[in-house]
């Protein structure tokens, strides 16, 4: 579709990671195993935590929810991307595009809030170990979980309502592999002022709140650990945070590279960087948390033995 005067297109064309026909099948072959590994890995994390009584703690409770959200997160993006690799048209309807954008924003921010909840959990465990179960009781964990879901979904709904008010009169080709906010916004010829103000105020507050919680929690953890006299004690305290810090670095590092720059500079490199936090991070999370965590490894082995014994 060329340039036409329309207020709302019936469909968009997702250009994908590559527009070359010879790249489509190799990309399909590459991303299908990634999707399957992500689904199986995160499902194993959930089943391991649910089946082992030693893992019935707040930290692993949040980890199991994070794995569930990661399954939802990749399912919003990858199945449509895989279908487009094998399709000649690569179209997505207007309603499907907004739905995909809604759940992408919602689950992405839910991930962020869950990472913040896990950072708070680590802070309490290291800085207030004697009062850990009193502070991180069932009620507070449920409250953190409710906030982790409600705030991102309300934030996402606001973005979708504002996007739905835009007028689209440019090309309907989205230079991305899914309906991300910035590439869709570039197709609009109406004023972005309200949308941009919302992103710079409400959006920035929503993003910075969990990030600030993570930073403050780890600063307090770092100060507390420095006061531990023995090197072994310091290593033990830091080792409980290693997996979480790795995931936080991957998640926020790639997001910062993509989104903390002017919209006009959105390039192919940004599409590739987006793959890191939308696809690779959810796939790597189960490996990071299971390979670097002794309790998770033992729980996973028990689950495997139980399955073999049936």
CSV table of N, CA, C and O in Angstrom, one decimal, residues 146-237:
chain,number,residue,atom,x,y,z
A,146,UNK,N,-0.2,-8.6,42.8
A,146,UNK,CA,-1.3,-7.8,42.3
A,146,UNK,C,-0.8,-6.5,41.7
A,146,UNK,O,-1.2,-6.1,40.5
A,147,UNK,N,0.1,-5.8,42.3
A,147,UNK,CA,0.6,-4.6,41.8
A,147,UNK,C,1.4,-4.8,40.5
A,147,UNK,O,1.4,-4.0,39.6
A,148,UNK,N,2.2,-6.0,40.5
A,148,UNK,CA,3.0,-6.3,39.3
A,148,UNK,C,2.1,-6.6,38.1
A,148,UNK,O,2.6,-6.4,37.0
A,149,UNK,N,0.9,-7.0,38.3
A,149,UNK,CA,0.0,-7.2,37.2
A,149,UNK,C,-0.9,-6.0,36.8
A,149,UNK,O,-1.1,-5.6,35.7
A,150,UNK,N,-1.5,-5.4,37.9
A,150,UNK,CA,-2.4,-4.3,37.6
A,150,UNK,C,-1.8,-3.1,37.0
A,150,UNK,O,-2.4,-2.5,36.1
A,151,UNK,N,-0.7,-2.6,37.6
A,151,UNK,CA,-0.1,-1.4,37.1
A,151,UNK,C,0.3,-1.5,35.6
A,151,UNK,O,0.0,-0.6,34.8
A,152,UNK,N,1.1,-2.6,35.2
A,152,UNK,CA,1.4,-2.7,33.8
A,152,UNK,C,0.2,-2.8,32.9
A,152,UNK,O,0.2,-2.2,31.8
A,153,UNK,N,-0.8,-3.5,33.3
A,153,UNK,CA,-2.0,-3.6,32.4
A,153,UNK,C,-2.8,-2.3,32.3
A,153,UNK,O,-3.2,-2.0,31.1
A,154,UNK,N,-2.9,-1.5,33.3
A,154,UNK,CA,-3.5,-0.2,33.2
A,154,UNK,C,-2.7,0.7,32.3
A,154,UNK,O,-3.2,1.5,31.5
A,155,UNK,N,-1.3,0.6,32.5
A,155,UNK,CA,-0.4,1.4,31.7
A,155,UNK,C,-0.5,1.0,30.2
A,155,UNK,O,-0.6,1.9,29.4
A,156,UNK,N,-0.6,-0.2,30.0
A,156,UNK,CA,-0.7,-0.7,28.6
A,156,UNK,C,-2.0,-0.3,28.0
A,156,UNK,O,-2.1,0.1,26.8
A,157,UNK,N,-3.1,-0.4,28.7
A,157,UNK,CA,-4.4,0.1,28.2
A,157,UNK,C,-4.4,1.5,27.8
A,157,UNK,O,-5.0,1.9,26.8
A,158,UNK,N,-3.8,2.4,28.6
A,158,UNK,CA,-3.7,3.8,28.3
A,158,UNK,C,-3.0,4.0,27.0
A,158,UNK,O,-3.4,4.8,26.1
A,159,UNK,N,-1.9,3.3,26.8
A,159,UNK,CA,-1.1,3.4,25.5
A,159,UNK,C,-1.9,3.0,24.3
A,159,UNK,O,-1.9,3.6,23.3
A,160,UNK,N,-2.7,1.9,24.5
A,160,UNK,CA,-3.5,1.4,23.4
A,160,UNK,C,-4.6,2.4,23.0
A,160,UNK,O,-4.9,2.7,21.9
A,161,UNK,N,-5.3,3.0,24.0
A,161,UNK,CA,-6.3,3.9,23.8
A,161,UNK,C,-5.8,5.2,23.1
A,161,UNK,O,-6.5,5.7,22.2
A,162,UNK,N,-4.6,5.6,23.4
A,162,UNK,CA,-4.0,6.8,22.8
A,162,UNK,C,-3.6,6.4,21.3
A,162,UNK,O,-3.7,7.2,20.4
A,163,UNK,N,-3.0,5.2,21.1
A,163,UNK,CA,-2.7,4.8,19.8
A,163,UNK,C,-3.9,4.7,18.9
A,163,UNK,O,-3.8,5.0,17.7
A,164,UNK,N,-5.0,4.2,19.5
A,164,UNK,CA,-6.2,4.1,18.7
A,164,UNK,C,-6.8,5.4,18.2
A,164,UNK,O,-7.6,5.4,17.3
A,165,UNK,N,-6.4,6.5,18.8
A,165,UNK,CA,-6.8,7.8,18.4
A,165,UNK,C,-6.0,8.4,17.3
A,165,UNK,O,-6.4,9.4,16.7
A,166,UNK,N,-4.9,7.8,16.9
A,166,UNK,CA,-4.0,8.3,15.9
A,166,UNK,C,-4.6,8.1,14.5
A,166,UNK,O,-5.4,7.2,14.3
A,167,UNK,N,-4.2,9.0,13.6
A,167,UNK,CA,-4.6,8.9,12.2
A,167,UNK,C,-3.4,8.4,11.4
A,167,UNK,O,-2.3,8.9,11.5
A,168,UNK,N,-3.6,7.3,10.6
A,168,UNK,CA,-2.6,6.7,9.9
A,168,UNK,C,-2.8,7.0,8.4
A,168,UNK,O,-3.8,6.6,7.8
A,169,UNK,N,-1.9,7.7,7.8
A,169,UNK,CA,-2.0,8.1,6.4
A,169,UNK,C,-0.7,7.8,5.6
A,169,UNK,O,-0.6,8.3,4.5
A,170,UNK,N,0.2,7.2,6.2
A,170,UNK,CA,1.5,6.8,5.6
A,170,UNK,C,1.4,5.4,5.1
A,170,UNK,O,0.4,4.7,5.1
A,171,UNK,N,2.6,4.8,4.8
A,171,UNK,CA,2.7,3.4,4.4
A,171,UNK,C,2.2,2.5,5.6
A,171,UNK,O,2.4,2.9,6.8
A,172,UNK,N,1.6,1.4,5.3
A,172,UNK,CA,1.2,0.5,6.4
A,172,UNK,C,2.2,-0.6,6.7
A,172,UNK,O,1.9,-1.6,7.3
A,173,UNK,N,3.5,-0.4,6.2
A,173,UNK,CA,4.6,-1.3,6.4
A,173,UNK,C,5.3,-1.0,7.7
A,173,UNK,O,5.8,0.1,7.9
A,174,UNK,N,5.2,-2.0,8.7
A,174,UNK,CA,5.9,-1.8,10.0
A,174,UNK,C,7.3,-2.4,9.9
A,174,UNK,O,7.4,-3.6,9.6
A,175,UNK,N,8.3,-1.6,10.1
A,175,UNK,CA,9.7,-2.1,10.0
A,175,UNK,C,10.1,-2.8,11.3
A,175,UNK,O,11.0,-2.3,12.0
A,176,UNK,N,9.4,-3.9,11.5
A,176,UNK,CA,9.7,-4.6,12.8
A,176,UNK,C,9.1,-6.0,12.6
A,176,UNK,O,8.4,-6.3,11.7
A,177,UNK,N,9.4,-6.9,13.6
A,177,UNK,CA,8.8,-8.3,13.5
A,177,UNK,C,7.6,-8.4,14.4
A,177,UNK,O,7.0,-9.5,14.4
A,178,UNK,N,7.1,-7.4,15.1
A,178,UNK,CA,5.9,-7.4,15.8
A,178,UNK,C,5.4,-5.9,15.9
A,178,UNK,O,6.1,-5.0,15.6
A,179,UNK,N,4.2,-5.7,16.5
A,179,UNK,CA,3.6,-4.4,16.6
A,179,UNK,C,4.2,-3.7,17.8
A,179,UNK,O,3.5,-3.7,18.9
A,180,UNK,N,5.4,-3.2,17.7
A,180,UNK,CA,5.9,-2.4,18.8
A,180,UNK,C,5.5,-1.0,18.7
A,180,UNK,O,5.1,-0.5,17.7
A,181,UNK,N,5.5,-0.2,19.8
A,181,UNK,CA,4.9,1.1,19.9
A,181,UNK,C,5.6,2.1,19.0
A,181,UNK,O,4.9,2.8,18.2
A,182,UNK,N,6.9,2.2,19.0
A,182,UNK,CA,7.6,3.2,18.2
A,182,UNK,C,7.5,3.0,16.7
A,182,UNK,O,7.2,3.9,15.9
A,183,UNK,N,7.7,1.7,16.1
A,183,UNK,CA,7.5,1.5,14.7
A,183,UNK,C,6.1,1.9,14.2
A,183,UNK,O,5.9,2.4,13.1
A,184,UNK,N,5.1,1.5,15.0
A,184,UNK,CA,3.7,1.8,14.7
A,184,UNK,C,3.5,3.3,14.7
A,184,UNK,O,2.8,3.9,13.8
A,185,UNK,N,4.0,4.0,15.7
A,185,UNK,CA,3.9,5.5,15.8
A,185,UNK,C,4.5,6.2,14.6
A,185,UNK,O,4.0,7.2,14.2
A,186,UNK,N,5.5,5.7,14.1
A,186,UNK,CA,6.2,6.3,12.9
A,186,UNK,C,5.3,6.3,11.7
A,186,UNK,O,5.5,7.1,10.8
A,187,UNK,N,4.2,5.5,11.6
A,187,UNK,CA,3.3,5.4,10.5
A,187,UNK,C,2.2,6.4,10.6
A,187,UNK,O,1.5,6.6,9.6
A,188,UNK,N,2.1,7.1,11.7
A,188,UNK,CA,1.0,8.0,11.9
A,188,UNK,C,1.4,9.4,11.4
A,188,UNK,O,2.5,9.8,11.6
A,189,UNK,N,0.4,10.1,10.9
A,189,UNK,CA,0.6,11.5,10.4
A,189,UNK,C,-0.1,12.5,11.3
A,189,UNK,O,-0.1,13.7,11.0
A,190,UNK,N,-0.8,12.0,12.3
A,190,UNK,CA,-1.4,13.0,13.2
A,190,UNK,C,-0.5,13.4,14.3
A,190,UNK,O,0.6,12.8,14.4
A,191,UNK,N,-0.9,14.3,15.1
A,191,UNK,CA,0.0,14.8,16.2
A,191,UNK,C,0.3,13.7,17.2
A,191,UNK,O,-0.7,13.0,17.7
A,192,UNK,N,1.5,13.6,17.6
A,192,UNK,CA,1.9,12.6,18.7
A,192,UNK,C,2.1,13.3,20.0
A,192,UNK,O,2.6,12.7,20.9
A,193,UNK,N,1.7,14.5,20.1
A,193,UNK,CA,2.0,15.3,21.3
A,193,UNK,C,1.5,14.7,22.6
A,193,UNK,O,2.3,14.5,23.6
A,194,UNK,N,0.2,14.3,22.6
A,194,UNK,CA,-0.4,13.7,23.8
A,194,UNK,C,0.3,12.4,24.1
A,194,UNK,O,0.6,12.1,25.3
A,195,UNK,N,0.5,11.6,23.1
A,195,UNK,CA,1.2,10.3,23.3
A,195,UNK,C,2.6,10.5,23.8
A,195,UNK,O,3.0,9.7,24.7
A,196,UNK,N,3.4,11.4,23.2
A,196,UNK,CA,4.7,11.6,23.7
A,196,UNK,C,4.8,12.1,25.1
A,196,UNK,O,5.7,11.7,25.9
A,197,UNK,N,3.9,13.1,25.4
A,197,UNK,CA,3.9,13.6,26.8
A,197,UNK,C,3.5,12.5,27.8
A,197,UNK,O,4.1,12.4,28.9
A,198,UNK,N,2.6,11.6,27.4
A,198,UNK,CA,2.3,10.4,28.3
A,198,UNK,C,3.5,9.5,28.5
A,198,UNK,O,3.7,9.0,29.6
A,199,UNK,N,4.2,9.2,27.4
A,199,UNK,CA,5.4,8.4,27.5
A,199,UNK,C,6.4,9.0,28.4
A,199,UNK,O,7.1,8.3,29.2
A,200,UNK,N,6.6,10.3,28.2
A,200,UNK,CA,7.7,11.0,29.0
A,200,UNK,C,7.3,11.2,30.5
A,200,UNK,O,8.2,11.4,31.3
A,201,UNK,N,6.0,11.1,30.8
A,201,UNK,CA,5.6,11.3,32.2
A,201,UNK,C,5.1,10.0,32.8
A,201,UNK,O,5.9,9.4,33.6
A,202,UNK,N,3.9,9.6,32.5
A,202,UNK,CA,3.4,8.4,33.1
A,202,UNK,C,4.2,7.2,32.7
A,202,UNK,O,4.5,6.3,33.6
A,203,UNK,N,4.6,7.1,31.5
A,203,UNK,CA,5.4,5.9,31.0
A,203,UNK,C,6.7,5.8,31.7
A,203,UNK,O,7.1,4.8,32.1
A,204,UNK,N,7.4,7.0,31.8
A,204,UNK,CA,8.7,7.0,32.5
A,204,UNK,C,8.6,6.6,33.9
A,204,UNK,O,9.4,5.9,34.5
A,205,UNK,N,7.5,7.1,34.6
A,205,UNK,CA,7.3,6.8,36.0
A,205,UNK,C,7.0,5.3,36.2
A,205,UNK,O,7.6,4.6,37.1
A,206,UNK,N,6.3,4.7,35.3
A,206,UNK,CA,5.9,3.3,35.3
A,206,UNK,C,7.2,2.4,35.2
A,206,UNK,O,7.4,1.4,35.8
A,207,UNK,N,8.1,2.9,34.3
A,207,UNK,CA,9.3,2.1,34.0
A,207,UNK,C,10.4,2.3,35.1
A,207,UNK,O,11.0,1.4,35.5
A,208,UNK,N,10.5,3.5,35.6
A,208,UNK,CA,11.5,3.9,36.5
A,208,UNK,C,11.2,3.4,37.9
A,208,UNK,O,12.1,3.1,38.7
A,209,UNK,N,9.9,3.2,38.3
A,209,UNK,CA,9.6,2.7,39.6
A,209,UNK,C,10.2,1.4,39.9
A,209,UNK,O,10.9,1.2,41.0
A,210,UNK,N,10.0,0.3,39.1
A,210,UNK,CA,10.6,-1.0,39.4
A,210,UNK,C,12.2,-0.9,39.3
A,210,UNK,O,12.9,-1.5,40.1
A,211,UNK,N,12.7,-0.2,38.3
A,211,UNK,CA,14.1,0.0,38.2
A,211,UNK,C,14.7,0.6,39.4
A,211,UNK,O,15.8,0.2,39.9
A,212,UNK,N,14.1,1.6,40.0
A,212,UNK,CA,14.6,2.3,41.2
A,212,UNK,C,14.5,1.4,42.4
A,212,UNK,O,15.5,1.4,43.2
A,213,UNK,N,13.5,0.5,42.5
A,213,UNK,CA,13.4,-0.4,43.5
A,213,UNK,C,14.6,-1.4,43.5
A,213,UNK,O,15.2,-1.8,44.5
A,214,UNK,N,14.9,-1.8,42.3
A,214,UNK,CA,16.0,-2.8,42.1
A,214,UNK,C,17.4,-2.1,42.5
A,214,UNK,O,18.2,-2.7,43.2
A,215,UNK,N,17.6,-0.9,42.0
A,215,UNK,CA,18.8,-0.2,42.3
A,215,UNK,C,19.0,0.0,43.8
A,215,UNK,O,20.0,-0.2,44.4
A,216,UNK,N,17.9,0.5,44.5
A,216,UNK,CA,17.9,0.8,45.9
A,216,UNK,C,18.1,-0.5,46.7
A,216,UNK,O,18.9,-0.5,47.7
A,217,UNK,N,17.4,-1.5,46.3
A,217,UNK,CA,17.6,-2.8,47.0
A,217,UNK,C,19.0,-3.3,47.0
A,217,UNK,O,19.6,-3.8,48.0
A,218,UNK,N,19.6,-3.2,45.8
A,218,UNK,CA,21.0,-3.8,45.7
A,218,UNK,C,22.0,-2.9,46.3
A,218,UNK,O,23.1,-3.3,46.7
A,219,UNK,N,21.8,-1.6,46.3
A,219,UNK,CA,22.7,-0.7,47.1
A,219,UNK,C,22.7,-1.1,48.6
A,219,UNK,O,23.7,-1.1,49.2
A,220,UNK,N,21.5,-1.3,49.1
A,220,UNK,CA,21.3,-1.7,50.5
A,220,UNK,C,22.0,-3.1,50.7
A,220,UNK,O,22.6,-3.3,51.8
A,221,UNK,N,21.8,-4.0,49.8
A,221,UNK,CA,22.4,-5.3,49.9
A,221,UNK,C,23.9,-5.2,49.9
A,221,UNK,O,24.6,-5.8,50.7
A,222,UNK,N,24.4,-4.3,49.0
A,222,UNK,CA,25.9,-4.2,48.8
A,222,UNK,C,26.5,-3.6,50.1
A,222,UNK,O,27.5,-4.1,50.6
A,223,UNK,N,25.8,-2.6,50.7
A,223,UNK,CA,26.3,-2.0,52.0
A,223,UNK,C,26.3,-3.0,53.1
A,223,UNK,O,27.3,-3.1,53.9
A,224,UNK,N,25.2,-3.8,53.2
A,224,UNK,CA,25.1,-4.9,54.2
A,224,UNK,C,26.2,-5.9,54.0
A,224,UNK,O,26.8,-6.4,55.0
A,225,UNK,N,26.4,-6.4,52.8
A,225,UNK,CA,27.4,-7.4,52.5
A,225,UNK,C,28.8,-7.0,52.9
A,225,UNK,O,29.6,-7.8,53.4
A,226,UNK,N,29.1,-5.7,52.6
A,226,UNK,CA,30.4,-5.2,52.9
A,226,UNK,C,30.8,-5.3,54.4
A,226,UNK,O,31.9,-5.3,54.8
A,227,UNK,N,29.7,-5.2,55.2
A,227,UNK,CA,29.9,-5.3,56.7
A,227,UNK,C,30.1,-6.7,57.2
A,227,UNK,O,30.5,-6.9,58.3
A,228,UNK,N,29.9,-7.7,56.3
A,228,UNK,CA,30.1,-9.1,56.7
A,228,UNK,C,31.7,-9.3,56.8
A,228,UNK,O,32.4,-9.1,55.9
A,229,UNK,N,32.2,-9.8,58.0
A,229,UNK,CA,33.6,-9.9,58.2
A,229,UNK,C,34.3,-11.0,57.3
A,229,UNK,O,35.4,-10.7,56.8
A,230,UNK,N,33.7,-12.1,57.1
A,230,UNK,CA,34.3,-13.2,56.4
A,230,UNK,C,34.1,-13.1,54.9
A,230,UNK,O,33.0,-12.7,54.4
A,231,UNK,N,35.1,-13.6,54.1
A,231,UNK,CA,35.0,-13.6,52.7
A,231,UNK,C,33.9,-14.6,52.2
A,231,UNK,O,33.2,-14.4,51.3
A,232,UNK,N,33.9,-15.8,53.0
A,232,UNK,CA,32.9,-16.8,52.7
A,232,UNK,C,31.5,-16.3,52.9
A,232,UNK,O,30.6,-16.6,52.1
A,233,UNK,N,31.3,-15.5,53.9
A,233,UNK,CA,30.0,-15.0,54.2
A,233,UNK,C,29.5,-14.0,53.1
A,233,UNK,O,28.4,-14.0,52.7
A,234,UNK,N,30.5,-13.2,52.6
A,234,UNK,CA,30.2,-12.2,51.5
A,234,UNK,C,29.9,-13.0,50.2
A,234,UNK,O,28.9,-12.6,49.5
A,235,UNK,N,30.6,-14.0,49.9
A,235,UNK,CA,30.4,-14.8,48.7
A,235,UNK,C,29.0,-15.5,48.8
A,235,UNK,O,28.3,-15.5,47.8
A,236,UNK,N,28.6,-16.0,49.9
A,236,UNK,CA,27.4,-16.7,50.1
A,236,UNK,C,26.2,-15.7,49.9
A,236,UNK,O,25.2,-16.0,49.2
A,237,UNK,N,26.4,-14.5,50.4
A,237,UNK,CA,25.3,-13.5,50.3
A,237,UNK,C,25.2,-13.0,48.9
A,237,UNK,O,24.0,-13.0,48.3
